[in-house]
mmCIF file of C-alpha atoms and ligand atoms in Angstrom:
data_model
loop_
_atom_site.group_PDB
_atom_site.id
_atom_site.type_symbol
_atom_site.label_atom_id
_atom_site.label_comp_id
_atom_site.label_asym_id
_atom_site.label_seq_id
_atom_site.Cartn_x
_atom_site.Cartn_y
_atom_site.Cartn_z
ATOM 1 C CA UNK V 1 0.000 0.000 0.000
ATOM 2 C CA UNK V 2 1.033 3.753 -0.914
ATOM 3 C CA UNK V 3 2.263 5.755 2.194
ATOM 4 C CA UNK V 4 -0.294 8.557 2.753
ATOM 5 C CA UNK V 5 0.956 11.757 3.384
ATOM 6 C CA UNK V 6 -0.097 14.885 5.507
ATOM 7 C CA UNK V 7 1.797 17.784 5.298
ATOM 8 C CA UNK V 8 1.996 19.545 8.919
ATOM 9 C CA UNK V 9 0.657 23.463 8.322
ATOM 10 C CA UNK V 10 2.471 24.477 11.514
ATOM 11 C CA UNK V 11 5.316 24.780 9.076
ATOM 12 C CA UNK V 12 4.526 27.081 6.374
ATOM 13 C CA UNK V 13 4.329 30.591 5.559
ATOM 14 C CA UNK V 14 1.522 31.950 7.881
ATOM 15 C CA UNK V 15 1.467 34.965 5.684
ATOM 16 C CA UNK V 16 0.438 33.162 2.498
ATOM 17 C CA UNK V 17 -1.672 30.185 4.589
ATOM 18 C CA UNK V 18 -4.148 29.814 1.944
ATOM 19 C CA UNK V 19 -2.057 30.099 -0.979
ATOM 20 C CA UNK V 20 0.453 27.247 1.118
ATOM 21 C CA UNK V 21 -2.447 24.903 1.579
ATOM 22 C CA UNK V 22 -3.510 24.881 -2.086
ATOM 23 C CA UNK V 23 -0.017 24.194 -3.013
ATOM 24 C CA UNK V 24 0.378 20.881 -0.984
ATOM 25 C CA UNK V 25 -3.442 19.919 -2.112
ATOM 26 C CA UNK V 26 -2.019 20.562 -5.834
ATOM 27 C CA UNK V 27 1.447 18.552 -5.440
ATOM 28 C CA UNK V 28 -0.726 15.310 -4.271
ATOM 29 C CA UNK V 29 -0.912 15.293 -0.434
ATOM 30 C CA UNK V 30 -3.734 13.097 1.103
ATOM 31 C CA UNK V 31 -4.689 15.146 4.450
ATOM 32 C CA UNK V 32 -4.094 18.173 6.246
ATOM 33 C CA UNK V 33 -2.722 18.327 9.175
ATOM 34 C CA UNK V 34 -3.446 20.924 11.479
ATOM 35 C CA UNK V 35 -2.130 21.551 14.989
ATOM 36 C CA UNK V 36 -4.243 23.209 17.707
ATOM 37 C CA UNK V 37 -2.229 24.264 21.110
ATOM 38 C CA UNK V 38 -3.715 25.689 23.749
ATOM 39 C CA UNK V 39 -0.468 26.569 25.598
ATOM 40 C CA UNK V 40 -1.325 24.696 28.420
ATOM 41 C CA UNK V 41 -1.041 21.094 27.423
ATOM 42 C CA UNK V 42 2.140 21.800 25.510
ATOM 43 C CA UNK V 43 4.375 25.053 25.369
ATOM 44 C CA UNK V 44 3.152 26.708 22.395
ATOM 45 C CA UNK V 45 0.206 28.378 21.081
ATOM 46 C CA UNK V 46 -1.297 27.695 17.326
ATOM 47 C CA UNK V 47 -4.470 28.379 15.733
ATOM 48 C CA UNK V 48 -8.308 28.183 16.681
ATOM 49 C CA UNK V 49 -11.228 27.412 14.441
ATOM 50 C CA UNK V 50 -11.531 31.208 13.046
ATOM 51 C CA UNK V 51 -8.207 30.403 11.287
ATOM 52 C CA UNK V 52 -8.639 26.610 11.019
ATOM 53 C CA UNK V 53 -11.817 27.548 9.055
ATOM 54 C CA UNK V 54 -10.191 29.715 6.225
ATOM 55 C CA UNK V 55 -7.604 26.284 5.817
ATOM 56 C CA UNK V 56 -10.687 24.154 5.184
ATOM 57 C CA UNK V 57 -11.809 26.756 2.502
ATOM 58 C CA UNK V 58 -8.514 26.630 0.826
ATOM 59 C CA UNK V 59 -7.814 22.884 1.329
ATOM 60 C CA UNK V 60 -8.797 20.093 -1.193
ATOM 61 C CA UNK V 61 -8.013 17.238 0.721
ATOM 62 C CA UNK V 62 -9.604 16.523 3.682
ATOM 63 C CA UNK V 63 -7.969 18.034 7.508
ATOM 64 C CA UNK V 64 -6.512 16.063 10.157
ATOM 65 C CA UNK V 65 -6.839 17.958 13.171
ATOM 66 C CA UNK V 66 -4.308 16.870 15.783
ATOM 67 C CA UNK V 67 -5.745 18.379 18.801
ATOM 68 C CA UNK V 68 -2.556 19.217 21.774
ATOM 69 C CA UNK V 69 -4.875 20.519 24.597
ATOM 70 C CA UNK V 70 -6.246 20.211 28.136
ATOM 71 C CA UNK V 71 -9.928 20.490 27.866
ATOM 72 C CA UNK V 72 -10.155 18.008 24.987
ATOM 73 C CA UNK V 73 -14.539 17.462 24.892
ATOM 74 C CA UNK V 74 -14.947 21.446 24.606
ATOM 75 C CA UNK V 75 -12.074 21.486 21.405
ATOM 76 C CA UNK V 76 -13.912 18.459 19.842
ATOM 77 C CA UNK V 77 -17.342 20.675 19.651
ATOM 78 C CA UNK V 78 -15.635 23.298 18.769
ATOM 79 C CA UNK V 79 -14.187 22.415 15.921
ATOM 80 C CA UNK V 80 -16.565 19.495 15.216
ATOM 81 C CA UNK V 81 -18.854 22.254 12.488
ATOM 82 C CA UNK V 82 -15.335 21.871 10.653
ATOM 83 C CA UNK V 83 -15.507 19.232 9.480
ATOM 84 C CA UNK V 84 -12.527 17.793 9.290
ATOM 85 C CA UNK V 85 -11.953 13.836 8.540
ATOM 86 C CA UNK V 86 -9.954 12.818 11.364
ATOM 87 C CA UNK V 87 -9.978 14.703 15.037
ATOM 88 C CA UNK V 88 -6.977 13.158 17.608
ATOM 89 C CA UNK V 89 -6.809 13.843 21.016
ATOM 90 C CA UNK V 90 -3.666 12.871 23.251
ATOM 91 C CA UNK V 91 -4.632 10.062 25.364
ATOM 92 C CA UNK V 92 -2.356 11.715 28.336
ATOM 93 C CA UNK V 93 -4.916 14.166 28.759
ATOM 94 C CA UNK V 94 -8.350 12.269 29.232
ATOM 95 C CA UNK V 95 -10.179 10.474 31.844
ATOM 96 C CA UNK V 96 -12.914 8.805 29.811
ATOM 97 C CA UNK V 97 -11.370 8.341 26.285
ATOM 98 C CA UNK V 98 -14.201 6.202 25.017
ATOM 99 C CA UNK V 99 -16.710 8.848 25.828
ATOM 100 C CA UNK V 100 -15.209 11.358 24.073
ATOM 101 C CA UNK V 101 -14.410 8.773 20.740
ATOM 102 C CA UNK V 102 -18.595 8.587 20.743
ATOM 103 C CA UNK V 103 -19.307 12.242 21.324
ATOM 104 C CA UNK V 104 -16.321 12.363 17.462
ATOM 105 C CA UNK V 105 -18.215 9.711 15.880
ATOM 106 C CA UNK V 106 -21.367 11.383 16.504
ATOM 107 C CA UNK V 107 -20.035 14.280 14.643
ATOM 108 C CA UNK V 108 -19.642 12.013 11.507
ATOM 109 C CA UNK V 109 -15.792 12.321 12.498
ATOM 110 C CA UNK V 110 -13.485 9.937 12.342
ATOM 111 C CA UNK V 111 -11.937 9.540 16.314
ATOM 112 C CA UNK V 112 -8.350 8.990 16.615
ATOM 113 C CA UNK V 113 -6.308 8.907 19.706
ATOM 114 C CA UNK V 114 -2.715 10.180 19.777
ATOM 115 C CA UNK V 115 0.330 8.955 22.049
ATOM 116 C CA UNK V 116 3.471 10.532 23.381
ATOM 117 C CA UNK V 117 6.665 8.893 23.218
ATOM 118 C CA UNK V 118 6.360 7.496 26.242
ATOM 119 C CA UNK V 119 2.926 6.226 26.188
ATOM 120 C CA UNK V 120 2.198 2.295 25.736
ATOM 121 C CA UNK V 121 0.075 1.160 22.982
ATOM 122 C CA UNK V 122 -1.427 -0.766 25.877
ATOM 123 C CA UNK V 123 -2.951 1.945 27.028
ATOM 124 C CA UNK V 124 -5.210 2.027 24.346
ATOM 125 C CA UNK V 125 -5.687 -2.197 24.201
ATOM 126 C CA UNK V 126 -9.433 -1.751 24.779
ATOM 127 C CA UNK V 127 -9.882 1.351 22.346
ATOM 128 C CA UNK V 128 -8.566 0.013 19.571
ATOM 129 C CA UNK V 129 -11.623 -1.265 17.413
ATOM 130 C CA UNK V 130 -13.347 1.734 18.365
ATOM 131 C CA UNK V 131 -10.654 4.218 16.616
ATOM 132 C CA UNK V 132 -10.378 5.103 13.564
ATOM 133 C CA UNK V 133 -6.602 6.196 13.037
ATOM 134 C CA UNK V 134 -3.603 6.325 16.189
ATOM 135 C CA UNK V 135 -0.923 8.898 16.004
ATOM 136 C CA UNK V 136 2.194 7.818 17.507
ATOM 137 C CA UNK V 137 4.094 11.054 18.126
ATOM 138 C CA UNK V 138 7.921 10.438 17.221
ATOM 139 C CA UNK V 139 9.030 14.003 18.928
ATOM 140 C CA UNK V 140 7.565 15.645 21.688
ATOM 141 C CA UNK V 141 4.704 17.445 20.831
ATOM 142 C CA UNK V 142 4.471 21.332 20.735
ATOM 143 C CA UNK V 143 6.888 22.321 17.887
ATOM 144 C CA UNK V 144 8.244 21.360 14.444
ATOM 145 C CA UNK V 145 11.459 20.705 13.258
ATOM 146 C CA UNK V 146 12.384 18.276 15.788
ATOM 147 C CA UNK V 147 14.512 15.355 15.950
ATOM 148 C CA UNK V 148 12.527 11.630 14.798
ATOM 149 C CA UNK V 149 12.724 9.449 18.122
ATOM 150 C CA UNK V 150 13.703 5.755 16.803
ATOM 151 C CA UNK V 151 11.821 4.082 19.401
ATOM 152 C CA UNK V 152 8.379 5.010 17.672
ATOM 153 C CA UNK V 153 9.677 2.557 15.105
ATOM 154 C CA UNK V 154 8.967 -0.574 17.788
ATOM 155 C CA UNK V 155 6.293 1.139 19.497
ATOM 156 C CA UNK V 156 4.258 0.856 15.523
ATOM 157 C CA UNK V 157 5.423 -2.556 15.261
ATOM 158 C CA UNK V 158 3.875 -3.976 18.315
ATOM 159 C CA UNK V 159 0.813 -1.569 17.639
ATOM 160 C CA UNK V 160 0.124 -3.546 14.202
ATOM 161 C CA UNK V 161 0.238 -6.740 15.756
ATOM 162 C CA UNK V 162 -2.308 -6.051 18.397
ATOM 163 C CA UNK V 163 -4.999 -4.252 15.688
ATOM 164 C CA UNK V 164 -4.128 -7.347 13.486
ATOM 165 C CA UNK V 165 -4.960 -9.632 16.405
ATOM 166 C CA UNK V 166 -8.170 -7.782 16.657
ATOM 167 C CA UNK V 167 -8.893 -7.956 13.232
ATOM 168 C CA UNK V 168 -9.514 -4.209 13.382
ATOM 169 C CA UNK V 169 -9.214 -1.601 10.481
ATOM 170 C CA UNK V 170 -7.603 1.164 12.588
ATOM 171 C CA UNK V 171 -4.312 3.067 10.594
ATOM 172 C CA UNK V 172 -1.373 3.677 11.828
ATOM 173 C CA UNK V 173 0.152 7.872 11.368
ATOM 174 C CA UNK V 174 3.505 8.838 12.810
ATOM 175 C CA UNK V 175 4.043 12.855 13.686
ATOM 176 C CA UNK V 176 7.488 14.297 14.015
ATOM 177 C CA UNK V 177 10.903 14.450 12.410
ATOM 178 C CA UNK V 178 9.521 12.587 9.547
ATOM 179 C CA UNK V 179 11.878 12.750 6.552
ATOM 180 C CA UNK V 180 13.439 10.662 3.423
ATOM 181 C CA UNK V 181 15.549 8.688 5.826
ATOM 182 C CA UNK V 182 14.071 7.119 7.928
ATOM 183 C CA UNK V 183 10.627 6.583 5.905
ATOM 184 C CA UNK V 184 11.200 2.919 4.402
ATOM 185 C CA UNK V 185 11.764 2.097 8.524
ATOM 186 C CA UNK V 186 8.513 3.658 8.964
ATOM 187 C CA UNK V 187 6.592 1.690 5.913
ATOM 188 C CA UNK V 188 8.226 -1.393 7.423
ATOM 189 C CA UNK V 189 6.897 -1.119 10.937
ATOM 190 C CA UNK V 190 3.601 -1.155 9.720
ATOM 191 C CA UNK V 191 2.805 2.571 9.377
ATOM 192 C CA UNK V 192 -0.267 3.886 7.047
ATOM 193 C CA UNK V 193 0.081 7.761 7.408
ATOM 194 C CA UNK V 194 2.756 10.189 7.805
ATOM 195 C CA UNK V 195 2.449 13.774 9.074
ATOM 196 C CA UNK V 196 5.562 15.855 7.782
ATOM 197 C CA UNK V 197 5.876 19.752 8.520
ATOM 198 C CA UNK V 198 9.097 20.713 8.144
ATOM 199 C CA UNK V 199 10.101 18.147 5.026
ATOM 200 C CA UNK V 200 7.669 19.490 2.921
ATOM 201 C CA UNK V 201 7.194 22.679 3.447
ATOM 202 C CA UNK V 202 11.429 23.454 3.711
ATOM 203 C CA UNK V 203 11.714 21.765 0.641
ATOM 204 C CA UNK V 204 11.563 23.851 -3.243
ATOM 205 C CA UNK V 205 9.518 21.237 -4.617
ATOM 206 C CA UNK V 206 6.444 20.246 -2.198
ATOM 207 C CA UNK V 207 5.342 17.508 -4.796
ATOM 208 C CA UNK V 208 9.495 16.272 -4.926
ATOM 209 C CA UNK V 209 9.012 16.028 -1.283
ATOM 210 C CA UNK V 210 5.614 14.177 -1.067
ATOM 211 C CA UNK V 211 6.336 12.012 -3.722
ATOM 212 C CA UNK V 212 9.412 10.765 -2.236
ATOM 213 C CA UNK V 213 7.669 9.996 1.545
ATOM 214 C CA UNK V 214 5.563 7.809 -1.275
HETATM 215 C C1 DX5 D 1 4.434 18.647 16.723
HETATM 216 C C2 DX5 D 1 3.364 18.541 15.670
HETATM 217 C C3 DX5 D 1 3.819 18.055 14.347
HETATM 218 C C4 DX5 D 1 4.897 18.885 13.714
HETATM 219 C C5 DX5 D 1 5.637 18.035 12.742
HETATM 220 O O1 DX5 D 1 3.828 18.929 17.933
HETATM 221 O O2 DX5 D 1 2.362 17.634 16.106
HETATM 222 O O3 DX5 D 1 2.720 17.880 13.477
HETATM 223 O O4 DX5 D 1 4.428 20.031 13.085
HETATM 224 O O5 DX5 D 1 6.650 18.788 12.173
HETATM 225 P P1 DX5 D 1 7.998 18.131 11.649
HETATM 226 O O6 DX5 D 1 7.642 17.188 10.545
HETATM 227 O O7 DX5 D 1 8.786 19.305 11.198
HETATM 228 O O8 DX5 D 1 8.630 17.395 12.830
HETATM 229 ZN ZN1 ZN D 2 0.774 17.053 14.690
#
């Protein structure tokens, strides 16, 4: 299977968002990813649905809103009238995941569940048929341009063996330091979707860049 790509927005040219988003959509990227911080739940502050809005108008492809925030349930209705195709929230941050995966799907969402490097796929053992995509974060979430942790790399693999066990259809995306070199390690640990911000959008040629994450 082709590796699906998502170019992060939290790396291009906030002065020409629009015209940045239609680029990627034109050079053949499969979602948008969009990261919302509330500066509490990690150390930096992004965009809210007033901005997130004018990205949908612009974007072809449908948005994958990675949400990075305390009050997770009052984020999800908020940005729920977006529409967006996938909405992740970090599983470090919520008492009664399954709840809130429900309250997404009701939406006509698709619920995903994001972990840091340090959280066990365990954690989510019982969620698993219930979600739609997991993010496995492969830097520490709040900025781009980060070193790729290696360690995500066994963390997927043992992932895809436990939604294979469960004969469930939930995708695999990795976030961070994504790059030309280390994604054949990434297609070989079992890994559907990656989410690249500074790759693309530091490259001259977005569809160069795209194509060769494919
Ligand atoms: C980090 C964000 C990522 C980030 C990825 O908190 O979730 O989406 O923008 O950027 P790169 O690919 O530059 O690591
Ligand atoms: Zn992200």
């Amino acid at each position: 299977m082709t590796m699906l790509v998502a170019p992060s927005i939290l790396s291009a040219d906030f002065g020409r968002l629009s015209e940045e988003i239609r680029a990627i959509c034109e050079a053949g990227c499969d979602l948008v990813h969009v990261d919302v911080m509330d500066g509490h739940f990690v150390p930096n502050l992004t965009i809210g649905p007033v901005v997130v809005n004018a990205v949908a108008k612009a974007a072809t492809k449908p948005l994958d809103v990675h949400l990075m925030v305390e009050n997770n349930t009052f984020f999800v209705d908020l940005f729920a009238p977006l529409k967006p195709k996938y909405i992740s929230f970090h599983i470090e941050e919520e008492k009664h995941p399954h709840r809130l995966i429900q309250k997404i799907r009701s939406y006509g969402i698709s619920p995903a569940i994001t972990l840091n490097p340090h959280t066990s796929p365990l954690s989510i053992e019982y969620l698993l048929e219930d979600l739609d995509m997991v993010l496995l974060m492969s830097v520490n979430p709040g900025f781009g341009g980060q070193a790729f942790i290696p360690s995500v790399l066994e963390k997927s693999q043992r992932l895809k063996e436990m939604i294979l066990k469960k004969n469930a259809k939930t995708l695999i995306e990795v976030d961070g330091g994504v790059n030309n070199h280390n994604i054949k390690a990434l297609a070989q640990s079992g890994v559907d979707i990656v989410v690249a911000g500074n790759y693309v959008f530091g490259s001259d040629n977005y569809k160069n860049a795209i194509d060769s994450l494919k």
